[in-house]
XYZ file of C-alpha atoms in Angstrom:
566
model
C 88.217 125.279 95.886
C 88.020 123.634 92.491
C 86.802 120.072 92.120
C 86.192 117.557 89.361
C 84.258 114.243 89.686
C 86.232 111.097 90.174
C 85.235 109.830 86.757
C 87.510 112.433 85.288
C 90.459 111.264 87.454
C 90.126 107.540 86.990
C 92.705 107.116 84.210
C 95.687 107.993 86.390
C 98.183 105.225 87.219
C 97.352 103.382 90.467
C 98.915 100.486 92.336
C 96.337 100.601 95.164
C 93.349 98.276 95.373
C 90.853 101.179 95.741
C 87.214 100.541 96.412
C 86.031 103.144 93.851
C 87.785 104.012 90.547
C 89.189 107.566 90.654
C 88.972 107.790 94.475
C 92.474 107.078 95.825
C 92.792 105.789 99.400
C 95.614 106.527 101.841
C 98.101 103.708 101.756
C 101.715 102.728 102.463
C 103.119 102.786 98.903
C 102.345 105.059 95.925
C 103.854 105.755 92.534
C 104.789 108.926 90.674
C 106.448 108.443 87.313
C 109.380 106.107 87.950
C 109.540 106.843 91.712
C 108.019 104.589 94.378
C 107.244 106.394 97.695
C 106.979 104.116 100.673
C 105.733 104.947 104.178
C 107.147 102.660 106.886
C 107.651 103.031 110.639
C 107.521 106.795 110.785
C 109.633 107.474 107.678
C 109.240 108.138 104.006
C 111.441 106.407 101.529
C 111.835 106.860 97.710
C 113.067 104.220 95.311
C 113.731 104.721 91.622
C 112.645 101.922 89.278
C 113.882 103.769 86.073
C 115.663 101.941 83.334
C 114.489 98.517 84.601
C 116.425 98.765 87.942
C 115.798 99.518 91.584
C 117.784 102.216 93.387
C 117.146 103.866 96.809
C 117.137 107.614 96.594
C 115.984 109.420 99.735
C 114.666 109.019 103.268
C 113.018 111.572 105.566
C 111.059 111.525 108.811
C 107.285 111.470 108.150
C 106.755 114.298 110.727
C 107.956 117.871 111.105
C 111.628 118.506 111.651
C 112.881 119.005 115.232
C 109.794 117.353 116.698
C 109.354 114.174 118.701
C 107.236 111.679 116.742
C 107.159 109.050 119.486
C 103.538 109.785 120.528
C 102.274 109.802 116.877
C 101.153 107.207 114.306
C 101.628 107.714 110.553
C 99.656 105.195 108.669
C 98.434 106.741 105.381
C 100.114 108.397 102.482
C 98.869 109.966 99.230
C 100.494 111.744 96.273
C 99.035 114.764 94.481
C 101.277 116.144 91.763
C 104.658 116.762 93.312
C 103.294 116.717 96.850
C 103.421 113.724 99.188
C 100.801 113.878 101.948
C 101.230 111.854 105.143
C 98.235 111.277 107.470
C 98.656 110.423 111.124
C 97.298 110.977 114.542
C 99.382 112.789 117.127
C 98.708 112.293 120.851
C 101.519 114.633 121.621
C 100.475 117.536 119.383
C 96.766 116.723 119.334
C 94.493 115.724 116.457
C 94.758 114.342 112.969
C 98.157 115.304 111.545
C 98.664 116.130 107.853
C 102.231 116.585 106.782
C 103.111 117.734 103.266
C 106.394 117.046 101.480
C 107.679 118.078 98.079
C 108.901 115.316 95.732
C 111.393 116.334 93.120
C 111.601 114.716 89.689
C 114.779 112.894 90.869
C 112.970 111.494 93.966
C 114.315 113.877 96.652
C 111.955 114.639 99.562
C 111.646 118.048 101.274
C 109.405 118.816 104.209
C 106.933 121.608 103.347
C 104.469 122.084 106.204
C 102.193 120.399 108.765
C 98.645 120.936 109.783
C 96.437 119.468 112.482
C 92.670 118.811 112.377
C 90.659 118.915 115.577
C 89.605 115.234 116.149
C 89.787 112.127 118.235
C 91.824 109.240 116.957
C 90.502 108.298 113.493
C 91.955 104.771 113.345
C 89.741 101.964 111.985
C 90.757 98.322 111.616
C 89.147 98.214 108.173
C 88.533 101.678 106.704
C 90.995 104.382 105.686
C 90.665 107.934 107.028
C 91.651 109.783 103.841
C 90.669 109.838 100.171
C 92.075 111.880 97.258
C 90.133 113.039 94.211
C 92.377 115.174 92.015
C 93.800 117.753 94.418
C 91.027 117.454 96.911
C 91.963 115.616 100.106
C 88.931 114.187 101.968
C 88.989 113.064 105.630
C 86.558 111.562 108.011
C 87.221 112.427 111.662
C 85.115 112.012 114.926
C 85.155 114.388 117.865
C 83.591 113.675 121.283
C 81.247 116.389 122.519
C 81.560 117.150 126.269
C 79.306 119.234 128.501
C 80.615 122.522 129.751
C 82.653 123.279 126.653
C 81.966 126.249 124.418
C 79.951 124.614 121.585
C 81.981 126.600 119.029
C 85.159 124.971 120.247
C 83.799 121.619 119.042
C 83.412 122.759 115.464
C 85.888 121.331 112.946
C 89.094 123.296 112.973
C 92.634 123.280 111.583
C 95.915 124.766 112.813
C 99.247 125.070 111.069
C 102.173 123.520 112.988
C 104.417 126.424 114.123
C 106.804 124.483 116.337
C 105.090 125.359 119.572
C 103.567 122.221 121.133
C 101.552 124.422 123.584
C 99.597 126.047 120.681
C 96.076 124.634 120.973
C 94.350 127.302 118.966
C 92.465 125.881 115.930
C 90.889 128.039 113.179
C 87.318 127.092 112.588
C 86.819 125.800 109.056
C 82.972 125.612 109.231
C 80.047 127.641 110.477
C 77.332 126.418 112.867
C 74.886 126.276 109.916
C 77.148 123.638 108.351
C 76.528 121.333 111.304
C 73.511 119.062 110.806
C 71.249 117.093 112.982
C 68.089 115.290 111.862
C 64.738 116.120 113.536
C 64.830 112.873 115.506
C 68.156 113.838 117.048
C 67.051 117.418 117.739
C 63.982 116.110 119.652
C 66.011 113.650 121.662
C 67.616 114.498 125.002
C 69.649 111.323 124.979
C 73.276 111.626 126.051
C 74.179 109.039 123.522
C 74.234 111.769 120.852
C 77.758 112.623 121.917
C 79.804 112.763 118.733
C 80.417 115.377 116.045
C 81.273 113.452 112.845
C 83.228 115.706 110.453
C 83.911 115.371 106.766
C 86.799 117.741 105.859
C 87.924 118.704 102.388
C 91.289 120.343 101.800
C 92.945 121.651 98.616
C 96.427 120.138 98.840
C 97.595 122.213 95.897
C 96.966 125.506 97.731
C 99.888 127.135 99.524
C 97.714 127.667 102.623
C 96.180 124.196 102.643
C 92.658 125.623 102.366
C 90.018 123.448 104.128
C 86.267 123.388 104.617
C 84.176 120.975 106.704
C 80.685 119.718 107.247
C 79.626 118.260 110.601
C 76.923 115.769 111.695
C 75.853 115.384 115.320
C 74.866 111.824 116.341
C 75.871 108.934 118.513
C 79.309 107.323 118.413
C 78.582 104.498 116.019
C 79.485 105.268 112.420
C 80.691 104.064 109.086
C 81.576 106.086 105.977
C 82.047 105.559 102.269
C 83.362 107.918 99.550
C 81.881 107.689 96.065
C 82.986 109.715 93.086
C 80.859 112.747 94.004
C 79.716 112.364 97.635
C 80.567 111.165 101.049
C 78.007 108.772 102.692
C 78.010 108.705 106.489
C 75.972 106.201 108.461
C 75.570 107.384 112.049
C 73.749 105.823 114.986
C 73.280 106.154 118.724
C 73.475 102.368 118.900
C 75.176 101.066 122.095
C 75.084 97.304 122.661
C 75.513 97.803 126.407
C 72.676 100.300 126.815
C 69.636 98.546 128.429
C 67.789 101.765 129.298
C 65.324 101.554 126.502
C 66.639 104.663 124.798
C 65.249 104.916 121.294
C 67.631 103.803 118.582
C 68.309 106.223 115.712
C 70.306 105.505 112.539
C 70.631 107.890 109.644
C 72.372 107.917 106.296
C 73.856 111.315 105.397
C 74.779 112.175 101.835
C 77.382 114.945 101.832
C 77.971 116.013 98.150
C 81.433 117.078 97.157
C 80.072 119.801 94.874
C 77.705 122.688 95.722
C 74.642 120.570 96.508
C 73.331 120.746 100.043
C 73.599 117.693 102.363
C 70.690 115.335 102.766
C 69.682 112.423 105.009
C 67.302 109.585 105.539
C 66.522 107.336 108.467
C 67.359 103.593 108.258
C 67.391 100.423 110.281
C 70.083 97.796 110.878
C 73.751 98.689 110.527
C 76.443 98.285 107.844
C 79.523 96.115 108.492
C 82.153 98.284 106.901
C 82.790 100.628 103.931
C 82.379 97.775 101.486
C 78.729 97.548 102.618
C 78.159 100.598 100.455
C 78.043 101.410 96.738
C 76.534 104.350 94.982
C 75.324 103.879 91.387
C 74.720 106.733 88.885
C 72.422 104.969 86.546
C 69.964 105.201 88.140
C 71.022 107.384 91.058
C 70.881 104.771 93.779
C 72.592 103.942 97.071
C 73.140 100.267 97.884
C 73.826 99.284 101.490
C 74.070 95.881 103.124
C 72.809 95.980 106.731
C 72.362 93.469 109.529
C 69.604 93.862 112.101
C 69.800 93.443 115.852
C 72.667 93.700 118.338
C 73.418 97.298 119.132
C 71.809 98.591 115.909
C 68.202 99.412 115.165
C 65.935 96.422 115.344
C 64.484 95.387 111.980
C 60.753 94.856 111.609
C 59.566 91.881 113.622
C 58.626 89.199 112.674
C 59.360 90.008 109.017
C 63.058 90.586 109.644
C 64.123 89.564 113.127
C 67.508 90.054 114.807
C 70.351 88.821 112.662
C 68.597 89.438 109.320
C 70.889 90.380 106.476
C 69.231 92.920 104.145
C 70.096 94.900 101.002
C 68.912 98.474 100.872
C 68.554 99.944 97.378
C 67.245 103.465 97.911
C 66.936 106.102 95.243
C 68.858 109.330 96.064
C 65.655 111.219 95.435
C 64.311 109.740 98.744
C 66.948 111.645 100.799
C 65.642 114.741 102.546
C 66.004 116.347 105.966
C 66.187 112.972 107.682
C 62.719 113.003 109.059
C 61.587 110.100 106.854
C 62.889 106.539 106.865
C 63.894 104.222 104.058
C 60.630 102.608 103.067
C 60.240 98.829 103.443
C 59.875 98.475 99.731
C 63.598 99.424 99.380
C 64.729 96.581 101.699
C 65.412 93.120 100.286
C 65.690 90.727 103.223
C 68.223 88.020 102.221
C 68.612 85.644 105.181
C 68.811 85.335 108.897
C 72.304 84.848 110.218
C 72.597 84.598 113.997
C 76.401 85.016 113.971
C 78.011 88.460 114.187
C 81.396 86.933 113.514
C 83.392 86.617 110.299
C 81.025 88.314 107.867
C 82.323 89.854 104.582
C 80.571 91.718 101.793
C 81.546 93.367 98.487
C 79.761 94.784 95.463
C 81.210 93.328 92.267
C 79.705 94.314 88.916
C 75.946 93.941 88.982
C 75.986 91.671 92.108
C 76.375 91.839 95.836
C 78.688 89.078 97.088
C 78.596 88.236 100.725
C 79.525 85.294 102.879
C 80.135 84.062 106.443
C 81.535 81.177 108.432
C 84.929 79.881 109.569
C 86.557 76.603 108.754
C 87.831 76.058 112.325
C 84.488 75.212 113.928
C 85.721 75.313 117.522
C 86.061 79.102 117.260
C 82.433 79.736 116.369
C 79.738 80.737 118.871
C 77.521 77.854 120.224
C 74.600 76.731 118.006
C 76.108 78.405 114.971
C 76.889 76.234 111.871
C 80.541 76.516 110.885
C 79.850 75.660 107.218
C 81.187 78.595 105.195
C 78.598 79.903 102.754
C 78.655 82.581 100.081
C 75.857 84.290 98.126
C 75.625 86.202 94.860
C 72.709 88.630 94.889
C 71.733 90.286 91.574
C 71.140 93.994 92.224
C 68.347 94.157 89.641
C 66.338 91.417 91.378
C 66.076 87.733 90.674
C 67.121 84.534 92.386
C 70.052 84.440 94.795
C 72.825 81.905 94.251
C 74.145 80.016 97.272
C 77.595 78.440 97.353
C 79.088 76.075 99.868
C 82.803 76.713 100.212
C 85.698 74.463 101.272
C 87.299 77.271 103.295
C 86.318 80.232 105.493
C 85.283 83.684 104.332
C 87.981 86.164 105.304
C 88.233 88.333 102.180
C 86.031 89.076 99.127
C 87.602 90.974 96.264
C 86.887 91.790 92.625
C 88.837 89.691 90.103
C 88.252 91.262 86.751
C 84.521 90.920 86.088
C 84.315 88.114 88.630
C 84.835 87.839 92.389
C 87.183 85.866 94.576
C 86.702 84.626 98.177
C 89.751 83.880 100.315
C 89.871 82.127 103.688
C 91.521 79.447 105.772
C 90.447 75.802 105.667
C 90.397 72.998 108.268
C 93.874 71.705 107.227
C 95.410 75.085 107.967
C 95.679 75.949 104.372
C 94.572 79.046 102.567
C 91.680 78.616 100.118
C 90.773 80.664 97.024
C 87.375 80.292 95.311
C 86.177 82.135 92.235
C 82.633 83.306 91.902
C 81.997 83.705 88.165
C 79.654 86.528 87.333
C 80.280 87.309 83.666
C 78.807 84.234 82.009
C 75.069 84.522 82.717
C 73.991 83.021 86.006
C 76.492 83.266 88.925
C 78.550 80.150 89.192
C 81.072 78.705 91.749
C 84.300 78.584 89.608
C 87.680 77.130 90.121
C 89.170 76.708 93.662
C 92.759 76.473 94.865
C 94.233 75.646 98.252
C 97.723 76.692 99.369
C 98.884 74.261 102.052
C 100.202 75.392 105.461
C 99.668 79.130 104.950
C 97.323 81.957 105.942
C 96.865 85.553 105.005
C 99.719 87.795 105.945
C 97.521 90.862 106.052
C 93.709 91.369 106.184
C 93.407 94.970 104.877
C 91.997 95.460 101.373
C 95.205 97.093 100.012
C 97.208 93.887 100.550
C 95.409 92.294 97.571
C 95.728 93.178 93.885
C 94.613 91.467 90.624
C 96.099 92.451 87.213
C 94.066 91.126 84.225
C 96.112 90.125 81.223
C 95.971 92.726 78.422
C 93.035 91.902 76.127
C 91.573 89.250 78.416
C 87.753 89.516 78.265
C 86.381 90.243 81.740
C 89.804 89.447 83.228
C 89.355 85.717 82.784
C 93.158 85.535 82.683
C 95.444 87.430 84.936
C 97.762 87.437 88.004
C 96.760 87.758 91.681
C 99.104 88.872 94.476
C 98.505 88.478 98.201
C 100.852 88.432 101.265
C 100.964 85.067 103.084
C 102.217 84.018 106.494
C 103.540 80.606 107.429
C 104.245 78.656 110.621
C 101.868 80.697 112.726
C 98.856 79.316 114.609
C 95.623 80.102 112.655
C 94.055 82.200 115.461
C 97.060 84.586 115.530
C 97.816 84.899 111.829
C 96.097 88.194 111.147
C 97.103 89.773 114.405
C 100.721 88.710 114.711
C 101.657 86.824 111.522
C 104.171 88.755 109.456
C 103.965 88.722 105.685
C 106.813 86.257 105.082
C 106.156 85.991 101.324
C 104.084 87.341 98.478
C 101.965 84.679 96.805
C 101.231 84.936 93.128
C 98.402 82.941 91.533
C 97.858 82.671 87.833
C 94.393 82.580 86.396
C 94.270 81.206 82.860
C 90.844 81.023 81.202
C 89.341 81.041 84.776
C 91.555 78.206 86.039
C 93.951 78.775 88.937
C 97.531 77.662 89.157
C 100.296 78.551 91.546
C 102.821 80.901 90.004
C 105.093 80.879 93.054
C 106.196 83.235 95.840
C 108.691 86.034 96.327
C 110.030 85.580 99.832
C 111.259 88.007 102.444
C 114.864 87.580 103.536
C 114.868 87.504 107.360
C 118.578 86.852 107.856
C 120.717 89.830 108.702
C 117.865 92.061 109.846
C 119.224 95.047 111.768
C 117.748 97.605 114.114
C 116.238 100.484 112.113
C 116.354 102.933 114.970
C 112.614 103.463 114.816
C 111.353 106.520 116.771
C 107.744 106.826 115.629
C 104.928 104.708 114.440
C 106.915 101.566 115.137
C 103.923 99.120 114.725
C 102.665 98.438 111.212
C 98.975 98.795 111.957
C 98.288 99.066 108.230
C 100.592 96.170 107.293
C 103.951 96.206 105.618
C 103.557 94.159 102.413
C 101.962 94.932 99.054
C 101.937 93.245 95.622
C 102.847 95.844 92.968
C 101.945 95.444 89.355
C 103.496 98.396 87.539
C 103.229 98.533 83.750
C 104.988 95.263 82.617
C 106.821 94.711 85.899
C 105.903 92.727 89.050
C 107.152 93.547 92.560
C 106.614 92.415 96.146
C 106.971 95.015 98.889
C 107.977 92.969 101.979
C 108.857 95.203 104.911
C 112.165 96.929 104.027
C 112.660 94.851 100.874
C 111.436 95.407 97.347
C 111.654 92.221 95.345
C 111.112 92.058 91.637
C 109.908 88.947 89.818
C 109.518 87.933 86.193
C 106.537 85.933 85.065
C 107.336 83.317 82.352
C 105.221 80.345 81.432
C 103.001 80.834 84.419
C 105.882 80.849 87.001
C 107.350 83.763 88.786
C 111.130 83.934 89.524
C 113.102 86.522 91.379
C 115.233 88.841 89.194
C 116.181 91.536 91.676
C 116.051 92.539 95.281
C 116.635 95.833 97.073
C 116.898 96.412 100.778
C 116.063 100.144 101.409
C 116.296 100.008 105.186
C 117.945 102.866 107.094
C 121.438 102.317 108.399
C 121.650 100.863 111.886
C 122.018 103.594 114.540
C 125.424 104.176 115.981
C 126.005 102.740 119.404
């Protein structure tokens, strides 16, 4: 299987707010040439944007023909060449489902084949299961290990869908010597080491969908991150409900995408999500934000008690067979935060940006200050900047060379605060509050920032984010639909409201949905494509034109399927 580092792939056109340049993440809308491909409610749609227009072309079920998709969820989609790859989980057919479709130059879709990976449900409220680097499709999947089974039956496996729902025979795609366990895990008899964590790599350009896998045996707790050349997997036997005194183990595995052997190192604390990680190549270093206590490994008492937020900066040369731990010299203890609620983190440029706190104080745990705070931590060392915000911390994103923090305020508005990182010492920049609104979606792909051409450090540009209105604050992210796409202008680091492109709710008809009928991954995205600006809002694609800092609607397309016949 051929592979090239992500750095060689990073110049391809992308409309996805990916964590790492050149590492595409499974999403609900992708672009190939002048064709938008949209995954929605168990179907694939193609829309042409050629010649300055918008025209629906094709629609196809996102699952194999002549099958029942009602017990399956299709949430992620990627494009490699003329292939569209849909990722889902099938309770009916079993395992992670990978369906391949051919995309013609004119936008027509044709089902090619389907494969299943042996796994439990991969779904995560924050992370994405799939990544794409060139033609290499990378998955993370967990699999519970049960006593009494043939151990070989638990190894990563794949089967091609042949139309027989009773076929449960998987072809193993790894050998036992590609399944790893650290010495601490091998010495332990704890039943909490109950999960096989698999990283699978498949060549989507090969006719046979060739796959290989690497497995790690550990406890159920995990988080993973994909850099340009490796997959980093944090595994633990942490169980917040276990009071038996069972020793806690956490390890960071580095699984290279090339020919290099896997390596590991012990660690303490636990990351929050994939944004707690970043790998740097100069020097070769892994950065991880961890919090101590709870169900994770305790930090060192009293130096770093429960609740301590720490930054690990460990050289990759320290990784080995997992028998050693990250040394204390590689931990930088930042602060003690008793709350485990509403914590966000993101690496932007040469800084770690993190924050916590909600604006609606009555939702916070007792004895916890509700004042939202944010911090900018220089990775090379030096003083930490603290910022008091006028709104909560719900989202942290890059904005050119700077960062932006988004969250609700006490007046039920949505606040935006810039953290300026490109002008010397970090500085709390301009802020903006949108009245009577909240985020329409919380996933990272719902946000996008396009710097203006030639703007140094992205000091000027346009931001897009779905917003929801007329929904109680505590329900916005769970039930609030993305009623509109907000666009903010940033001109010389000053915010101004450019306007919204709204969804049209009148005349909505039944789409006859048969599979994946809940938008777990959201249904709205800002799309900045060359010189054009779009808002994907459910079954509508709305185009806007930006003039003099204001956006106005210039076109609208409803690509919804026809209502089913009575």
